[in-house]
C-alpha positions as CSV (number, residue, x, y, z in Angstrom):
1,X,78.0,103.0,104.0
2,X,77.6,99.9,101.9
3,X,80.5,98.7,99.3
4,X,78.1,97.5,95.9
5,X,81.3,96.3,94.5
6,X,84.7,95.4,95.1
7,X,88.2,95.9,92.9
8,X,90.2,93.7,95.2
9,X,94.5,94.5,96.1
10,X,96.7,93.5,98.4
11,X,98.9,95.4,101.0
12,X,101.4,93.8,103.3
13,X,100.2,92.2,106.4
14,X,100.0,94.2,108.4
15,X,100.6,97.4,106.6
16,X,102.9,99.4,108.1
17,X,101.9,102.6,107.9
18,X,100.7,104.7,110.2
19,X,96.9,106.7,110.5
20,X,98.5,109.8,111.4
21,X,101.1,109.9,108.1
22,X,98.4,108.4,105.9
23,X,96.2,111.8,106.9
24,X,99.0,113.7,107.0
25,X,99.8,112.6,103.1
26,X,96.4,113.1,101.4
27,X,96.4,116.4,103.1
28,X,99.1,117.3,100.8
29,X,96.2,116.4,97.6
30,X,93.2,117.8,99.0
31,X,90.5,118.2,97.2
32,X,90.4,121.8,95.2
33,X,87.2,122.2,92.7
34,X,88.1,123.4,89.0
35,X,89.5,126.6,88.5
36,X,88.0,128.7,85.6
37,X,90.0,126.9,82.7
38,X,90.4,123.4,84.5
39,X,88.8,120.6,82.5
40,X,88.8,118.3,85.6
41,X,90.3,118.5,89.2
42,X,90.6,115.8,92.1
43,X,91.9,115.1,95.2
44,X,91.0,113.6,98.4
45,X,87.4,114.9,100.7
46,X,86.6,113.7,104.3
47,X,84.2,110.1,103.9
48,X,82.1,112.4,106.3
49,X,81.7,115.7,106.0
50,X,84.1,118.2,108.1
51,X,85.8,114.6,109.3
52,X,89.5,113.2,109.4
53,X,90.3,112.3,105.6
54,X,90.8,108.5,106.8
55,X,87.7,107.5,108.9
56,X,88.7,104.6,111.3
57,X,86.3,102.7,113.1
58,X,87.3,99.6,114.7
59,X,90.8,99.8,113.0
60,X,89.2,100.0,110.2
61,X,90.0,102.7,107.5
62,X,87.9,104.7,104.8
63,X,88.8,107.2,102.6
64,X,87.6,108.8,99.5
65,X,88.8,110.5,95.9
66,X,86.5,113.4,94.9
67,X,86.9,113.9,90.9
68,X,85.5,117.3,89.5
69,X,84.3,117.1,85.6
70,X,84.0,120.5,83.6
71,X,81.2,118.9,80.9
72,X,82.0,121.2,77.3
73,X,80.5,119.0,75.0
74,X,83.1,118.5,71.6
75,X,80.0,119.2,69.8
76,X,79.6,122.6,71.0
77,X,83.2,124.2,70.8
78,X,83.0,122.4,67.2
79,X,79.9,124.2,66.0
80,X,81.3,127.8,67.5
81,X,84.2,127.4,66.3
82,X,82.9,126.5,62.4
83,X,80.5,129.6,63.1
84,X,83.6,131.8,63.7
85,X,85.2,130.4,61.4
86,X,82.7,131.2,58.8
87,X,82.5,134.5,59.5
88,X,86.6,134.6,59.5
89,X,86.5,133.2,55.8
90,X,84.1,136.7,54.9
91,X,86.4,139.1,56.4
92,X,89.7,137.8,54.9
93,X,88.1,136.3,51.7
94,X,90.0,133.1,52.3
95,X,89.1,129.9,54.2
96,X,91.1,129.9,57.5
97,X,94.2,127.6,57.6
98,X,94.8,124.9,60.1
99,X,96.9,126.9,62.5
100,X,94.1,129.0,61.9
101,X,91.8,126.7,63.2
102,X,93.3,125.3,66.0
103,X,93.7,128.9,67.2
104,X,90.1,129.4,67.0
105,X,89.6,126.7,68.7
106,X,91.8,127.2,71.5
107,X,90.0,130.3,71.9
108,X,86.4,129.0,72.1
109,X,87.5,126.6,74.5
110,X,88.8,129.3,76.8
111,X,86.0,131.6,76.7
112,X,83.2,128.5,77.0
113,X,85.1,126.3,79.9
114,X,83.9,129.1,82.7
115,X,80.5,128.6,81.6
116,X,80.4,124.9,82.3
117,X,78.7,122.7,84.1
118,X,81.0,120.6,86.2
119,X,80.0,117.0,87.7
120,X,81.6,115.6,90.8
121,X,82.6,111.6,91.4
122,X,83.2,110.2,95.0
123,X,85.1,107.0,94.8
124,X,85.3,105.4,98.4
125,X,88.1,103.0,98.9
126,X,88.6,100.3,102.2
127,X,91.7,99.9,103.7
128,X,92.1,97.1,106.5
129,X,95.8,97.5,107.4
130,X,96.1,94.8,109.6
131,X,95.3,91.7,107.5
132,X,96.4,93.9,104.3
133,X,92.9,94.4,102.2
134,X,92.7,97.1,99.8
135,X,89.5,97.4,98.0
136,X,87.9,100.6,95.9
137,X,84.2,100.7,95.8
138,X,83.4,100.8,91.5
139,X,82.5,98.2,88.9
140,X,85.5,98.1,86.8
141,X,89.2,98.1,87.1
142,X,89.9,101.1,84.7
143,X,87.9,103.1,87.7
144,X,89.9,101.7,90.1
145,X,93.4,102.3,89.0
146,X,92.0,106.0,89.1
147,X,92.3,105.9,92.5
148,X,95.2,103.8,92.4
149,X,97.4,106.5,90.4
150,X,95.7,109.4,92.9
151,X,97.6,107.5,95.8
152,X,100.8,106.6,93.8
153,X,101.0,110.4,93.3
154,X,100.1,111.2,96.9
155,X,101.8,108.7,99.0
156,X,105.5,108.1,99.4
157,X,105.0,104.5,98.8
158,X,101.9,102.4,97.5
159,X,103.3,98.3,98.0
160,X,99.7,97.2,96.4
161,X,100.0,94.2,94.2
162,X,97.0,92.1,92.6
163,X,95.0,89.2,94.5
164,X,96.4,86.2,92.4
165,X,94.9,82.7,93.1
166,X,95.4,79.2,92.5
167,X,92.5,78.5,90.3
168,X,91.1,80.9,87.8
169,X,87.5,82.0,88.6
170,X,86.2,80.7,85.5
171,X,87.5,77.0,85.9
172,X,86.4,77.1,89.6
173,X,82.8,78.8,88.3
174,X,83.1,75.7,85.4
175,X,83.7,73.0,88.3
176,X,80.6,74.1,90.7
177,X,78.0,74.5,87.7
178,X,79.4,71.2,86.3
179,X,78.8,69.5,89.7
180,X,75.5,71.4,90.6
181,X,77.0,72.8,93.9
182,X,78.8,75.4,95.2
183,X,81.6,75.2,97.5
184,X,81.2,75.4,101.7
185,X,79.6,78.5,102.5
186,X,78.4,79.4,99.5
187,X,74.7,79.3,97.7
188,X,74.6,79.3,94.0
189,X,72.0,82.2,92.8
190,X,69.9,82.7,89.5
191,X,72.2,85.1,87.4
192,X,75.1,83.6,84.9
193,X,76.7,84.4,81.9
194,X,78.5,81.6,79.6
195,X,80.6,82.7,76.6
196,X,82.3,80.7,73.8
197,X,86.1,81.0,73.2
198,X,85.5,80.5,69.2
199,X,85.8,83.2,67.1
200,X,81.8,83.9,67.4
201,X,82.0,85.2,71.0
202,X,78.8,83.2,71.5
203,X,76.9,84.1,74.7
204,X,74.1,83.7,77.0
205,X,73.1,84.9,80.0
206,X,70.6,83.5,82.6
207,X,68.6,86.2,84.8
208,X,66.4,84.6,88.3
209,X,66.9,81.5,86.0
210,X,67.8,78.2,87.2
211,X,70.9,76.9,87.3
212,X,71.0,73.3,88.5
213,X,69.5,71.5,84.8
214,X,71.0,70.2,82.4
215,X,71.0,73.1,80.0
216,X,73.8,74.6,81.5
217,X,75.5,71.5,82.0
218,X,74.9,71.2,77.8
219,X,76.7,74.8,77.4
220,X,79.3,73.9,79.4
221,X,79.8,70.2,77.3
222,X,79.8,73.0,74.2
223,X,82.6,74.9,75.0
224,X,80.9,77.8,76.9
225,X,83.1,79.4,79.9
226,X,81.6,81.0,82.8
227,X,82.4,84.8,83.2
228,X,79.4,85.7,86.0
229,X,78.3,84.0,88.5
230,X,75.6,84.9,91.1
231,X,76.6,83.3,94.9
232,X,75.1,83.8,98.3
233,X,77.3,83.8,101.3
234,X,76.5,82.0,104.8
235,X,73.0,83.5,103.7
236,X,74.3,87.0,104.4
237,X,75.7,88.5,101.4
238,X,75.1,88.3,97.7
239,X,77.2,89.0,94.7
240,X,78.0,88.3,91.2
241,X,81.6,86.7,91.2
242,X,83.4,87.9,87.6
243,X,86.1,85.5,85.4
244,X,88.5,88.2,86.6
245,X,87.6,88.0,90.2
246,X,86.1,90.9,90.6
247,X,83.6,90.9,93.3
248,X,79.9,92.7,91.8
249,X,76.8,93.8,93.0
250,X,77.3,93.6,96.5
251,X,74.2,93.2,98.5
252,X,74.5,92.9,101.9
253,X,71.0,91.1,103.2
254,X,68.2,92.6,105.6
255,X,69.9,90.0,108.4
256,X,72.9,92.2,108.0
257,X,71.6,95.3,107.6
258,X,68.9,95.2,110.7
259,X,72.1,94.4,112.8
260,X,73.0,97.4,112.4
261,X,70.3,99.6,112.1
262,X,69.4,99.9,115.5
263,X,73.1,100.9,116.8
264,X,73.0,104.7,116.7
265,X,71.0,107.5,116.8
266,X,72.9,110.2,114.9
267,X,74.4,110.3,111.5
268,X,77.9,109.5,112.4
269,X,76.8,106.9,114.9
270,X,74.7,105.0,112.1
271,X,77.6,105.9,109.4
272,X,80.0,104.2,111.8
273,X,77.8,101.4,112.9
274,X,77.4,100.2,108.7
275,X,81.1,100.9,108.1
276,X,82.3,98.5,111.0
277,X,79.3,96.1,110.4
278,X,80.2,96.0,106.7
279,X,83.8,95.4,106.8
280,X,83.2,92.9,109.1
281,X,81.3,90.8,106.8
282,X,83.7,91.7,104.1
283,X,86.9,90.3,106.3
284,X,84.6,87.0,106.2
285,X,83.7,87.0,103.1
286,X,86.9,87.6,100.7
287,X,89.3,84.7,102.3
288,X,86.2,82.3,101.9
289,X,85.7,83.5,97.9
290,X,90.0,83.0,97.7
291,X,89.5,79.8,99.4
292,X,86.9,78.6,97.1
293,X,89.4,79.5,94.3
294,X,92.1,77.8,95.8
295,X,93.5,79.5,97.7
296,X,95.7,82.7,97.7
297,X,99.1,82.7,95.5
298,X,101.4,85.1,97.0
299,X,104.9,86.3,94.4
300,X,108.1,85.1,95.9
């Protein structure tokens, strides 16, 4: 169990709520696959199989959003339905009208959707309720707010608000490649992306390249703006830091990893051992990235 990204929230501190009524209310959306004519189902599945819907370990809570795709290609109710459509036109000597159309399309879709394939999603999601952390496990905030409007429909309140900071990533990102050094705690990797904010949209992007000559320093003199950044952390965790703060390609090093690797024998023990080892690192590591940016900005 190891986060590759993070789409960072905030809860209160602590978060109120209780283990027992958080189970009790994603029981209430449990996870039923598509019925014959459902395009897409989801709901929330155990993080373990035949386990409590929120894992805990160490006070520390998992839980996961199963999403259930039936995949009826556009492309193939289109062609059946211009096929019976065809054959419609010979039998009433008439092309068919719209309604027409959309009926017989309606109707293909009905008799094909049983037929399909579906494709399932699991989207895990960390929830450390004492120091109020919320964070899904995906690359992009459109997939997160997915499982953000799955628990605004399940729970009887959601108090999440965004992780706001004093200094924007990309002036901070500007700042440390300007200087040539990161801030305490933090290595700065091989990987970046600079973009211009003329009317071009010029970009490049550096890949196990250098980062400390003046070529970037040149870019920067341009009018190029960090938007990726690859850091190490307290040589234990790497990650590409995003100009909207979102937290990619998690890595968490073989120093971390063997820590854990040897604390269990069975599935759950090992599951629980990388869970707690993981969000350990991760309670470390997001107030030193916030700190580096400024510091946390809370709303009045």
């Amino acid at each position: 169990m190891w986060f590759r990204n993070l789409q960072l929230y905030r809860l209160p501190a602590p978060w109120q709520m209780k283990i027992e009524d958080l189970e009790d209310q994603l029981t209430k959306r449990r996870f039923v696959p598509c019925g014959s004519q459902d395009p897409e189902s989801r709901g929330w599945v155990p993080p373990m199989a035949d386990g409590a819907l929120v894992h805990s370990v160490a006070g520390q809570w998992l839980i996961c959003l199963c999403s259930e795709h039936r995949l009826l290609p556009s492309s193939v109710v289109k062609q059946e339905t211009e096929e019976r459509a065809a054959a419609l036109e010979l039998t009433q000597g008439f092309k068919p009208g719209r309604k027409q159309m959309k009926d017989l399309k309606e109707e293909v879709t009905r008799e094909l959707m049983p037929r399909a394939f579906t494709r399932k999603r699991k989207v895990f999601a960390w929830i450390d309720p004492k120091d109020g952390w919320f964070a899904v496990d995906v690359p992009s905030v459109t997939r997160a707010e997915d499982v953000l409007e799955a628990l605004r429909q399940t729970l009887d309140a959601f108090p999440l608000t965004l992780v706001r900071t004093e200094n924007s990533p990309v002036s901070a990102m500007s700042d440390w490649l300007a200087g040539g050094d990161a801030p305490a705690g933090f290595t700065i990797d091989m990987d970046c992306e600079l973009k211009s904010v003329t009317e071009e949209k010029a970009a490049v992007r550096y890949v196990r390249h250098s980062l400390d000559g003046d070529e970037i320093k040149t870019h920067l003199t341009e009018g190029k703006l960090p938007t990726k950044l690859a850091l190490t952390f307290d040589d234990r965790i790497s990650f590409l830091l995003t100009e909207k703060a979102e937290i990619k390609r998690l890595q968490f090093l073989d120093v971390v990893k063997e820590e854990a690797d040897g604390s269990g024998e069975s599935a759950q023990e090992l599951f629980d051992a990388h869970f707690a080892l993981m969000a350990g690192e991760l309670k470390r590591l997001i107030p030193a990235v916030l700190e580096a940016l400024g510091g946390e900005t809370r709303a009045d």
